[in-house]
Amino acid sequence: MSLSPLLLLFLSFLSLISCEPVQDKFALLDFLAQAPHSRDLNWDPATPVCNQWTGVTCSDDESRIVAVRLPALGFNGQIPPNTLSRLTALQILSLRANGFTGAFPPDFANLTNLVGLHLQLNSLSGPLPSNFSAWKNLTVLDLSFNNFTGEIPVSISNLTQLVALNLSNNSLSGEIPDLQLPNLQFLNLSNNELNGTVPKSLSRFPKSDFADNNLTPDSLLPPTMPP
Ligand SMILES: *[C@@H]1O[C@H](CO)[C@@H](O)[C@H](O)[C@H]1NC(C)=O
Ligand SMILES: *[C@@H]1O[C@H](CO)[C@@H](O)[C@H](O)[C@H]1NC(C)=O
Ligand SMILES: *[C@@H]1O[C@H](CO)[C@@H](O)[C@H](O)[C@H]1NC(C)=O
Ligand SMILES: *[C@@H]1O[C@H](CO)[C@@H](O)[C@H](O)[C@H]1NC(C)=O
Ligand SMILES: *[C@@H]1O[C@H](CO)[C@@H](O)[C@H](O)[C@H]1NC(C)=O
Ligand SMILES: *[C@@H]1O[C@H](CO)[C@@H](O)[C@H](O)[C@H]1NC(C)=O
Ligand SMILES: *[C@@H]1O[C@H](CO)[C@@H](O)[C@H](O)[C@H]1NC(C)=O
Ligand SMILES: *[C@@H]1O[C@H](CO)[C@@H](O)[C@H](O)[C@H]1NC(C)=O
Ligand SMILES: *[C@@H]1O[C@H](CO)[C@@H](O)[C@H](O)[C@H]1NC(C)=O
């Protein structure tokens, strides 16, 4: 489904007189048209996106959309490609507690300004993105309570601003990579199928952050030499 040319023309005209981020608005309308949902949203094409649309926040000058928060609106199916990823000024994206399925959207790599990405409590599956390097400004990444599989990508180490990382309650396997994340304060890798041992770089975090995995208990490790 796509917007009709007439509607596009009408919206473009509106944007001329109202100076709103019309391309971003089209991206949201395309998203809504392609993503089945059970709760109504007040995203009326004829109303200004910046101050009236539920869950949408614009930049101060109203030139771009910078935050989209759509928690628990009964969305399901795949996250439609080439819709949200066109909101390239986005800093906060929350789709938490919906029923989204399918893979982690590869086109989210275009959202290079993301500071917070909240996809927890959905049914997303398949591997995590192998290359996290696109999201240099990411401080909060919550992918918990999904069905992600495969290993934790070592490229998460490139997220130098990361403060909170929650990958709990997925089906991630393999060993936990040596993640160099100096700013990390909150970690939760519990409820996965991770094995091996907790790497030194993450040993400052409490044991509960790694609970319910297949990790080798400390008692089975060879004793370390006293300094
Ligand atoms: C990212 O955006 C560029 C244009 O800015 C586009 O050519 C490319 O296909 C997009 N990437 C993805 C993965 O959608
Ligand atoms: C990241 O944050 C810095 C500082 O706030 C900003 O200048 C930059 O444009 C942001 N985006 C990217 C992709 O680095
Ligand atoms: C996760 O996947 C398993 C099988 O692969 C399926 O039985 C289960 O319902 C899925 N859970 C969620 C929350 O999607
Ligand atoms: C990861 O992506 C960044 C840009 O987003 C690119 O510069 C880098 O080469 C990629 N790294 C790998 C290992 O693919
Ligand atoms: C993990 O998530 C699934 C579905 O989201 C849920 O059914 C299950 O109870 C959760 N497991 C734990 C240990 O919380
Ligand atoms: C980390 O980022 C650098 C620079 O963008 C890139 O060359 C490198 O491949 C990234 N590392 C990983 C593990 O993706
Ligand atoms: C994931 O962890 C973060 C940081 O500890 C926390 O704020 C968030 O509530 C957690 N997410 C869920 C679904 O519990
Ligand atoms: C980590 O996530 C699990 C759900 O998988 C939750 O039960 C637990 O309370 C979380 N731990 C912390 C420290 O938030
Ligand atoms: C962890 O599991 C992987 C398979 O997922 C296996 O190849 C690897 O040998 C295991 N490592 C340890 C230390 O058990």
Short mmCIF file of N, CA, C and O in Angstrom, two decimals, residues 10-136:
data_model
loop_
_atom_site.label_atom_id
_atom_site.label_comp_id
_atom_site.label_asym_id
_atom_site.label_seq_id
_atom_site.Cartn_x
_atom_site.Cartn_y
_atom_site.Cartn_z
N PHE A 10 -1.61 17.01 -1.97
CA PHE A 10 -2.31 17.77 -0.93
C PHE A 10 -1.40 17.99 0.28
O PHE A 10 -1.28 19.10 0.81
N LEU A 11 -0.70 16.92 0.68
CA LEU A 11 0.19 17.01 1.84
C LEU A 11 1.37 17.94 1.56
O LEU A 11 1.77 18.72 2.42
N SER A 12 1.88 17.86 0.35
CA SER A 12 3.00 18.73 -0.02
C SER A 12 2.57 20.19 0.06
O SER A 12 3.31 21.05 0.53
N PHE A 13 1.34 20.44 -0.37
CA PHE A 13 0.81 21.80 -0.31
C PHE A 13 0.69 22.26 1.15
O PHE A 13 1.14 23.34 1.51
N LEU A 14 0.14 21.37 1.98
CA LEU A 14 0.02 21.68 3.41
C LEU A 14 1.37 22.02 4.01
O LEU A 14 1.52 22.95 4.78
N SER A 15 2.37 21.22 3.62
CA SER A 15 3.69 21.39 4.22
C SER A 15 4.31 22.73 3.80
O SER A 15 5.07 23.32 4.55
N LEU A 16 3.93 23.20 2.62
CA LEU A 16 4.45 24.49 2.16
C LEU A 16 3.97 25.61 3.07
O LEU A 16 4.72 26.53 3.39
N ILE A 17 2.71 25.49 3.49
CA ILE A 17 2.19 26.57 4.32
C ILE A 17 2.47 26.34 5.80
O ILE A 17 2.44 27.25 6.59
N SER A 18 2.79 25.11 6.19
CA SER A 18 2.97 24.85 7.62
C SER A 18 4.43 24.55 8.01
O SER A 18 4.75 24.49 9.19
N CYS A 19 5.31 24.35 7.01
CA CYS A 19 6.72 24.08 7.28
C CYS A 19 6.94 22.88 8.18
O CYS A 19 7.68 22.93 9.16
N GLU A 20 6.25 21.79 7.92
CA GLU A 20 6.50 20.61 8.74
C GLU A 20 7.38 19.62 7.97
O GLU A 20 7.55 19.74 6.76
N PRO A 21 7.97 18.65 8.67
CA PRO A 21 8.87 17.70 8.01
C PRO A 21 8.09 16.70 7.16
O PRO A 21 7.79 15.59 7.61
N VAL A 22 7.78 17.10 5.95
CA VAL A 22 6.82 16.35 5.15
C VAL A 22 7.35 14.99 4.71
O VAL A 22 6.62 14.00 4.69
N GLN A 23 8.66 14.90 4.39
CA GLN A 23 9.21 13.59 4.00
C GLN A 23 9.13 12.60 5.15
O GLN A 23 8.79 11.43 4.97
N ASP A 24 9.46 13.09 6.36
CA ASP A 24 9.37 12.23 7.54
C ASP A 24 7.92 11.80 7.78
O ASP A 24 7.65 10.66 8.17
N LYS A 25 7.01 12.74 7.56
CA LYS A 25 5.58 12.44 7.74
C LYS A 25 5.12 11.34 6.78
O LYS A 25 4.43 10.40 7.18
N PHE A 26 5.57 11.44 5.52
CA PHE A 26 5.24 10.40 4.54
C PHE A 26 5.79 9.04 4.99
O PHE A 26 5.12 8.01 4.85
N ALA A 27 7.00 9.05 5.53
CA ALA A 27 7.61 7.80 5.98
C ALA A 27 6.76 7.15 7.07
O ALA A 27 6.52 5.94 7.06
N LEU A 28 6.25 7.97 8.00
CA LEU A 28 5.40 7.44 9.07
C LEU A 28 4.07 6.91 8.52
O LEU A 28 3.58 5.87 8.96
N LEU A 29 3.49 7.66 7.57
CA LEU A 29 2.22 7.20 6.98
C LEU A 29 2.41 5.89 6.23
O LEU A 29 1.57 5.00 6.29
N ASP A 30 3.54 5.78 5.52
CA ASP A 30 3.85 4.52 4.83
C ASP A 30 3.99 3.38 5.83
O ASP A 30 3.50 2.27 5.61
N PHE A 31 4.67 3.68 6.96
CA PHE A 31 4.83 2.67 8.01
C PHE A 31 3.47 2.21 8.51
O PHE A 31 3.17 1.01 8.56
N LEU A 32 2.62 3.18 8.86
CA LEU A 32 1.32 2.84 9.45
C LEU A 32 0.45 2.04 8.47
O LEU A 32 -0.25 1.11 8.87
N ALA A 33 0.53 2.42 7.18
CA ALA A 33 -0.29 1.74 6.18
C ALA A 33 0.14 0.29 6.01
O ALA A 33 -0.67 -0.57 5.65
N GLN A 34 1.41 0.00 6.27
CA GLN A 34 1.93 -1.34 6.01
C GLN A 34 2.06 -2.20 7.26
O GLN A 34 2.40 -3.38 7.16
N ALA A 35 1.87 -1.60 8.43
CA ALA A 35 2.04 -2.35 9.67
C ALA A 35 0.68 -2.56 10.35
O ALA A 35 0.11 -1.62 10.90
N PRO A 36 0.19 -3.81 10.31
CA PRO A 36 -1.10 -4.07 10.98
C PRO A 36 -1.01 -3.75 12.47
O PRO A 36 0.02 -4.01 13.10
N HIS A 37 -2.06 -3.15 13.01
CA HIS A 37 -2.07 -2.80 14.43
C HIS A 37 -3.50 -2.86 14.95
O HIS A 37 -4.44 -2.67 14.19
N SER A 38 -3.64 -3.07 16.25
CA SER A 38 -5.00 -3.25 16.79
C SER A 38 -5.51 -2.02 17.52
O SER A 38 -6.70 -1.90 17.77
N ARG A 39 -4.63 -1.08 17.88
CA ARG A 39 -5.10 0.15 18.52
C ARG A 39 -5.06 1.29 17.51
O ARG A 39 -4.15 1.36 16.69
N ASP A 40 -6.00 2.19 17.63
CA ASP A 40 -6.05 3.34 16.71
C ASP A 40 -5.00 4.37 17.05
O ASP A 40 -4.68 4.59 18.21
N LEU A 41 -4.48 5.01 16.01
CA LEU A 41 -3.54 6.12 16.19
C LEU A 41 -4.16 7.35 15.55
O LEU A 41 -4.81 7.24 14.51
N ASN A 42 -3.91 8.51 16.14
CA ASN A 42 -4.52 9.75 15.60
C ASN A 42 -3.65 10.38 14.51
O ASN A 42 -3.54 11.60 14.44
N TRP A 43 -3.03 9.55 13.69
CA TRP A 43 -2.13 10.08 12.66
C TRP A 43 -2.94 10.49 11.43
O TRP A 43 -2.94 9.81 10.41
N ASP A 44 -3.60 11.63 11.55
CA ASP A 44 -4.41 12.16 10.46
C ASP A 44 -3.51 12.97 9.54
O ASP A 44 -2.89 13.95 9.99
N PRO A 45 -3.42 12.58 8.26
CA PRO A 45 -2.52 13.29 7.32
C PRO A 45 -2.78 14.79 7.29
O PRO A 45 -1.87 15.56 6.98
N ALA A 46 -4.00 15.20 7.62
CA ALA A 46 -4.35 16.62 7.52
C ALA A 46 -3.93 17.41 8.75
O ALA A 46 -4.02 18.63 8.75
N THR A 47 -3.49 16.73 9.81
CA THR A 47 -3.07 17.47 11.01
C THR A 47 -1.56 17.55 11.08
O THR A 47 -0.86 16.71 10.50
N PRO A 48 -1.02 18.56 11.76
CA PRO A 48 0.43 18.71 11.85
C PRO A 48 1.07 17.54 12.61
O PRO A 48 0.62 17.20 13.70
N VAL A 49 2.10 16.96 12.02
CA VAL A 49 2.74 15.79 12.63
C VAL A 49 3.43 16.18 13.94
O VAL A 49 3.48 15.39 14.89
N CYS A 50 3.96 17.40 14.00
CA CYS A 50 4.87 17.73 15.10
C CYS A 50 4.20 17.85 16.46
O CYS A 50 4.75 17.44 17.46
N ASN A 51 3.04 18.40 16.54
CA ASN A 51 2.47 18.61 17.86
C ASN A 51 1.24 17.79 18.15
O ASN A 51 0.73 17.81 19.25
N GLN A 52 0.78 17.07 17.14
CA GLN A 52 -0.50 16.39 17.36
C GLN A 52 -0.46 14.88 17.24
O GLN A 52 -1.33 14.20 17.76
N TRP A 53 0.54 14.35 16.55
CA TRP A 53 0.54 12.91 16.34
C TRP A 53 1.09 12.19 17.57
O TRP A 53 2.20 12.49 18.04
N THR A 54 0.30 11.24 18.06
CA THR A 54 0.70 10.43 19.21
C THR A 54 2.05 9.75 18.97
O THR A 54 2.26 9.15 17.91
N GLY A 55 2.93 9.86 19.94
CA GLY A 55 4.19 9.12 19.90
C GLY A 55 5.27 9.74 19.05
O GLY A 55 6.34 9.16 18.92
N VAL A 56 5.02 10.92 18.49
CA VAL A 56 5.98 11.54 17.57
C VAL A 56 6.53 12.83 18.18
O VAL A 56 5.76 13.66 18.66
N THR A 57 7.84 12.98 18.15
CA THR A 57 8.48 14.20 18.63
C THR A 57 9.35 14.78 17.52
O THR A 57 10.09 14.03 16.88
N CYS A 58 9.26 16.08 17.30
CA CYS A 58 10.07 16.75 16.28
C CYS A 58 11.24 17.49 16.93
O CYS A 58 11.23 17.76 18.14
N SER A 59 12.19 17.86 16.12
CA SER A 59 13.27 18.74 16.58
C SER A 59 12.68 20.10 16.94
O SER A 59 11.56 20.42 16.53
N ASP A 60 13.42 20.91 17.68
CA ASP A 60 12.90 22.21 18.13
C ASP A 60 12.44 23.07 16.95
O ASP A 60 11.43 23.76 17.04
N ASP A 61 13.19 23.03 15.86
CA ASP A 61 12.81 23.85 14.71
C ASP A 61 11.78 23.16 13.81
O ASP A 61 11.44 23.67 12.73
N GLU A 62 11.30 22.01 14.26
CA GLU A 62 10.27 21.25 13.53
C GLU A 62 10.69 20.89 12.10
O GLU A 62 9.85 20.71 11.22
N SER A 63 11.99 20.75 11.87
CA SER A 63 12.44 20.38 10.53
C SER A 63 12.55 18.87 10.34
O SER A 63 12.52 18.38 9.22
N ARG A 64 12.68 18.12 11.46
CA ARG A 64 12.79 16.66 11.37
C ARG A 64 12.06 16.01 12.54
O ARG A 64 11.86 16.63 13.59
N ILE A 65 11.74 14.74 12.36
CA ILE A 65 11.22 13.93 13.47
C ILE A 65 12.42 13.29 14.18
O ILE A 65 13.26 12.68 13.53
N VAL A 66 12.49 13.46 15.50
CA VAL A 66 13.65 12.96 16.23
C VAL A 66 13.32 11.80 17.18
O VAL A 66 14.23 11.11 17.64
N ALA A 67 12.02 11.63 17.49
CA ALA A 67 11.66 10.49 18.35
C ALA A 67 10.33 9.90 17.94
O ALA A 67 9.39 10.64 17.61
N VAL A 68 10.28 8.56 17.93
CA VAL A 68 9.04 7.84 17.66
C VAL A 68 8.88 6.78 18.74
O VAL A 68 9.73 5.91 18.89
N ARG A 69 7.81 6.92 19.51
CA ARG A 69 7.56 5.98 20.60
C ARG A 69 6.18 5.37 20.41
O ARG A 69 5.16 6.04 20.57
N LEU A 70 6.15 4.09 20.07
CA LEU A 70 4.89 3.41 19.78
C LEU A 70 4.75 2.14 20.62
O LEU A 70 4.64 1.03 20.08
N PRO A 71 4.76 2.27 21.95
CA PRO A 71 4.68 1.07 22.78
C PRO A 71 3.28 0.50 22.84
O PRO A 71 2.29 1.25 22.89
N ALA A 72 3.19 -0.82 22.84
CA ALA A 72 1.94 -1.54 23.14
C ALA A 72 0.74 -1.04 22.34
O ALA A 72 -0.30 -0.72 22.89
N LEU A 73 0.91 -0.95 21.04
CA LEU A 73 -0.21 -0.54 20.19
C LEU A 73 -0.74 -1.71 19.36
O LEU A 73 -1.49 -1.52 18.41
N GLY A 74 -0.30 -2.91 19.72
CA GLY A 74 -0.80 -4.09 19.02
C GLY A 74 -0.29 -4.21 17.59
O GLY A 74 -0.97 -4.80 16.75
N PHE A 75 0.89 -3.66 17.33
CA PHE A 75 1.50 -3.87 16.01
C PHE A 75 1.90 -5.33 15.87
O PHE A 75 2.35 -5.95 16.84
N ASN A 76 1.78 -5.87 14.67
CA ASN A 76 2.29 -7.22 14.42
C ASN A 76 2.77 -7.35 12.99
O ASN A 76 2.62 -6.42 12.19
N GLY A 77 3.35 -8.49 12.69
CA GLY A 77 3.96 -8.69 11.37
C GLY A 77 5.36 -8.09 11.36
O GLY A 77 5.87 -7.66 12.39
N GLN A 78 5.95 -8.06 10.18
CA GLN A 78 7.32 -7.55 10.07
C GLN A 78 7.31 -6.03 10.17
O GLN A 78 6.32 -5.38 9.83
N ILE A 79 8.41 -5.46 10.61
CA ILE A 79 8.57 -4.01 10.59
C ILE A 79 8.76 -3.65 9.12
O ILE A 79 9.73 -4.09 8.50
N PRO A 80 7.83 -2.87 8.52
CA PRO A 80 7.90 -2.66 7.06
C PRO A 80 9.22 -1.99 6.65
O PRO A 80 9.59 -0.97 7.22
N PRO A 81 9.91 -2.60 5.66
CA PRO A 81 11.19 -2.04 5.22
C PRO A 81 10.99 -0.68 4.54
O PRO A 81 9.91 -0.38 4.03
N ASN A 82 12.05 0.11 4.57
CA ASN A 82 12.06 1.41 3.89
C ASN A 82 10.92 2.33 4.33
O ASN A 82 10.35 3.06 3.52
N THR A 83 10.57 2.29 5.61
CA THR A 83 9.59 3.23 6.16
C THR A 83 10.25 4.00 7.31
O THR A 83 10.76 5.09 7.10
N LEU A 84 10.32 3.38 8.48
CA LEU A 84 10.95 4.06 9.63
C LEU A 84 12.41 4.42 9.34
O LEU A 84 12.93 5.41 9.83
N SER A 85 13.06 3.60 8.51
CA SER A 85 14.49 3.83 8.23
C SER A 85 14.72 5.12 7.45
O SER A 85 15.85 5.58 7.32
N ARG A 86 13.64 5.70 6.90
CA ARG A 86 13.79 6.99 6.20
C ARG A 86 13.83 8.16 7.18
O ARG A 86 14.14 9.29 6.80
N LEU A 87 13.52 7.90 8.46
CA LEU A 87 13.57 8.97 9.48
C LEU A 87 15.01 9.10 9.97
O LEU A 87 15.34 8.77 11.11
N THR A 88 15.87 9.61 9.11
CA THR A 88 17.31 9.51 9.38
C THR A 88 17.79 10.44 10.50
O THR A 88 18.94 10.34 10.91
N ALA A 89 16.91 11.33 10.98
CA ALA A 89 17.30 12.18 12.11
C ALA A 89 16.86 11.58 13.45
O ALA A 89 17.08 12.18 14.50
N LEU A 90 16.27 10.39 13.38
CA LEU A 90 15.70 9.77 14.59
C LEU A 90 16.76 9.50 15.66
O LEU A 90 17.82 8.93 15.38
N GLN A 91 16.46 9.93 16.89
CA GLN A 91 17.36 9.65 18.01
C GLN A 91 16.79 8.60 18.95
O GLN A 91 17.54 7.84 19.56
N ILE A 92 15.45 8.59 19.08
CA ILE A 92 14.80 7.60 19.95
C ILE A 92 13.78 6.83 19.12
O ILE A 92 12.92 7.43 18.48
N LEU A 93 13.90 5.50 19.14
CA LEU A 93 12.88 4.66 18.50
C LEU A 93 12.45 3.60 19.50
O LEU A 93 13.28 2.80 19.95
N SER A 94 11.18 3.63 19.88
CA SER A 94 10.65 2.58 20.74
C SER A 94 9.46 1.91 20.09
O SER A 94 8.45 2.56 19.79
N LEU A 95 9.61 0.62 19.87
CA LEU A 95 8.50 -0.20 19.35
C LEU A 95 8.19 -1.28 20.38
O LEU A 95 7.68 -2.35 20.05
N ARG A 96 8.48 -0.99 21.65
CA ARG A 96 8.44 -2.04 22.66
C ARG A 96 7.02 -2.56 22.90
O ARG A 96 6.04 -1.83 22.71
N ALA A 97 6.98 -3.81 23.32
CA ALA A 97 5.72 -4.45 23.72
C ALA A 97 4.66 -4.45 22.62
O ALA A 97 3.52 -4.08 22.83
N ASN A 98 5.09 -4.82 21.44
CA ASN A 98 4.15 -5.09 20.35
C ASN A 98 4.32 -6.55 19.94
O ASN A 98 4.90 -7.34 20.68
N GLY A 99 3.85 -6.91 18.78
CA GLY A 99 3.98 -8.30 18.33
C GLY A 99 4.79 -8.40 17.05
O GLY A 99 4.52 -9.28 16.22
N PHE A 100 5.75 -7.51 16.89
CA PHE A 100 6.54 -7.55 15.66
C PHE A 100 7.29 -8.87 15.52
O PHE A 100 7.84 -9.39 16.49
N THR A 101 7.30 -9.40 14.30
CA THR A 101 8.00 -10.65 14.01
C THR A 101 9.05 -10.40 12.93
O THR A 101 9.17 -9.28 12.42
N GLY A 102 9.76 -11.45 12.56
CA GLY A 102 10.74 -11.34 11.49
C GLY A 102 12.10 -10.90 12.01
O GLY A 102 12.33 -10.83 13.21
N ALA A 103 12.97 -10.60 11.07
CA ALA A 103 14.37 -10.31 11.39
C ALA A 103 14.55 -8.89 11.90
O ALA A 103 13.68 -8.03 11.71
N PHE A 104 15.68 -8.64 12.55
CA PHE A 104 16.09 -7.28 12.88
C PHE A 104 16.16 -6.51 11.56
O PHE A 104 16.83 -6.95 10.63
N PRO A 105 15.45 -5.36 11.43
CA PRO A 105 15.39 -4.69 10.13
C PRO A 105 16.77 -4.20 9.68
O PRO A 105 17.36 -3.34 10.33
N PRO A 106 17.28 -4.76 8.56
CA PRO A 106 18.63 -4.36 8.13
C PRO A 106 18.71 -2.87 7.77
O PRO A 106 19.77 -2.26 7.93
N ASP A 107 17.58 -2.28 7.36
CA ASP A 107 17.65 -0.87 6.96
C ASP A 107 17.76 0.08 8.15
O ASP A 107 18.02 1.27 7.95
N PHE A 108 17.63 -0.43 9.38
CA PHE A 108 17.86 0.43 10.54
C PHE A 108 19.30 0.94 10.59
O PHE A 108 19.62 1.86 11.33
N ALA A 109 20.17 0.30 9.79
CA ALA A 109 21.57 0.79 9.70
C ALA A 109 21.61 2.23 9.22
O ALA A 109 22.60 2.93 9.43
N ASN A 110 20.54 2.68 8.57
CA ASN A 110 20.50 4.07 8.11
C ASN A 110 20.15 5.05 9.23
O ASN A 110 20.25 6.25 9.03
N LEU A 111 19.72 4.54 10.36
CA LEU A 111 19.34 5.42 11.48
C LEU A 111 20.58 5.72 12.32
O LEU A 111 20.68 5.33 13.48
N THR A 112 21.52 6.43 11.72
CA THR A 112 22.84 6.58 12.35
C THR A 112 22.84 7.54 13.53
O THR A 112 23.83 7.62 14.24
N ASN A 113 21.75 8.27 13.74
CA ASN A 113 21.71 9.21 14.87
C ASN A 113 21.03 8.64 16.11
O ASN A 113 20.85 9.35 17.09
N LEU A 114 20.68 7.35 16.06
CA LEU A 114 19.96 6.75 17.19
C LEU A 114 20.77 6.84 18.48
O LEU A 114 21.96 6.54 18.51
N VAL A 115 20.08 7.26 19.54
CA VAL A 115 20.65 7.28 20.88
C VAL A 115 20.01 6.16 21.72
O VAL A 115 20.66 5.52 22.52
N GLY A 116 18.72 5.92 21.48
CA GLY A 116 18.02 4.86 22.20
C GLY A 116 17.22 4.01 21.23
O GLY A 116 16.45 4.53 20.43
N LEU A 117 17.43 2.69 21.29
CA LEU A 117 16.67 1.76 20.46
C LEU A 117 16.02 0.73 21.37
O LEU A 117 16.72 -0.03 22.06
N HIS A 118 14.69 0.73 21.38
CA HIS A 118 13.93 -0.09 22.32
C HIS A 118 13.00 -1.02 21.53
O HIS A 118 11.93 -0.61 21.11
N LEU A 119 13.45 -2.24 21.31
CA LEU A 119 12.65 -3.22 20.55
C LEU A 119 12.23 -4.37 21.44
O LEU A 119 11.78 -5.41 20.95
N GLN A 120 12.36 -4.19 22.77
CA GLN A 120 12.07 -5.30 23.69
C GLN A 120 10.60 -5.71 23.65
O GLN A 120 9.74 -4.93 23.26
N LEU A 121 10.38 -6.96 24.10
CA LEU A 121 9.00 -7.48 24.21
C LEU A 121 8.28 -7.53 22.87
O LEU A 121 7.18 -7.02 22.71
N ASN A 122 8.96 -8.10 21.87
CA ASN A 122 8.35 -8.42 20.60
C ASN A 122 8.67 -9.88 20.28
O ASN A 122 9.10 -10.62 21.18
N SER A 123 8.50 -10.30 19.06
CA SER A 123 8.84 -11.68 18.68
C SER A 123 9.82 -11.67 17.51
O SER A 123 9.70 -12.47 16.58
N LEU A 124 10.77 -10.75 17.57
CA LEU A 124 11.78 -10.69 16.51
C LEU A 124 12.70 -11.89 16.62
O LEU A 124 12.97 -12.36 17.73
N SER A 125 13.21 -12.36 15.49
CA SER A 125 14.02 -13.59 15.51
C SER A 125 15.19 -13.48 14.55
O SER A 125 15.35 -12.47 13.87
N GLY A 126 15.99 -14.54 14.51
CA GLY A 126 17.17 -14.52 13.65
C GLY A 126 18.33 -13.85 14.34
O GLY A 126 18.24 -13.48 15.52
N PRO A 127 19.45 -13.69 13.63
CA PRO A 127 20.65 -13.15 14.26
C PRO A 127 20.57 -11.65 14.52
O PRO A 127 19.81 -10.94 13.87
N LEU A 128 21.36 -11.19 15.47
CA LEU A 128 21.54 -9.75 15.66
C LEU A 128 22.36 -9.20 14.50
O LEU A 128 23.04 -9.97 13.82
N PRO A 129 22.28 -7.90 14.22
CA PRO A 129 23.09 -7.35 13.12
C PRO A 129 24.57 -7.64 13.38
O PRO A 129 25.02 -7.54 14.52
N SER A 130 25.30 -8.03 12.33
CA SER A 130 26.71 -8.37 12.56
C SER A 130 27.57 -7.12 12.73
O SER A 130 28.60 -7.14 13.37
N ASN A 131 27.08 -6.01 12.19
CA ASN A 131 27.89 -4.79 12.25
C ASN A 131 27.12 -3.67 12.95
O ASN A 131 26.25 -3.04 12.37
N PHE A 132 27.46 -3.43 14.21
CA PHE A 132 26.79 -2.39 14.99
C PHE A 132 27.44 -1.02 14.81
O PHE A 132 27.02 -0.05 15.44
N SER A 133 28.44 -0.94 13.94
CA SER A 133 29.25 0.27 13.87
C SER A 133 28.49 1.50 13.38
O SER A 133 28.94 2.62 13.56
N ALA A 134 27.31 1.28 12.77
CA ALA A 134 26.55 2.41 12.25
C ALA A 134 26.01 3.31 13.36
O ALA A 134 25.79 4.49 13.14
N TRP A 135 25.79 2.70 14.55
CA TRP A 135 25.07 3.44 15.61
C TRP A 135 26.04 3.99 16.64
O TRP A 135 25.98 3.63 17.82
N LYS A 136 26.91 4.88 16.21
CA LYS A 136 27.98 5.39 17.08
C LYS A 136 27.46 6.09 18.32
O LYS A 136 28.16 6.19 19.32
#
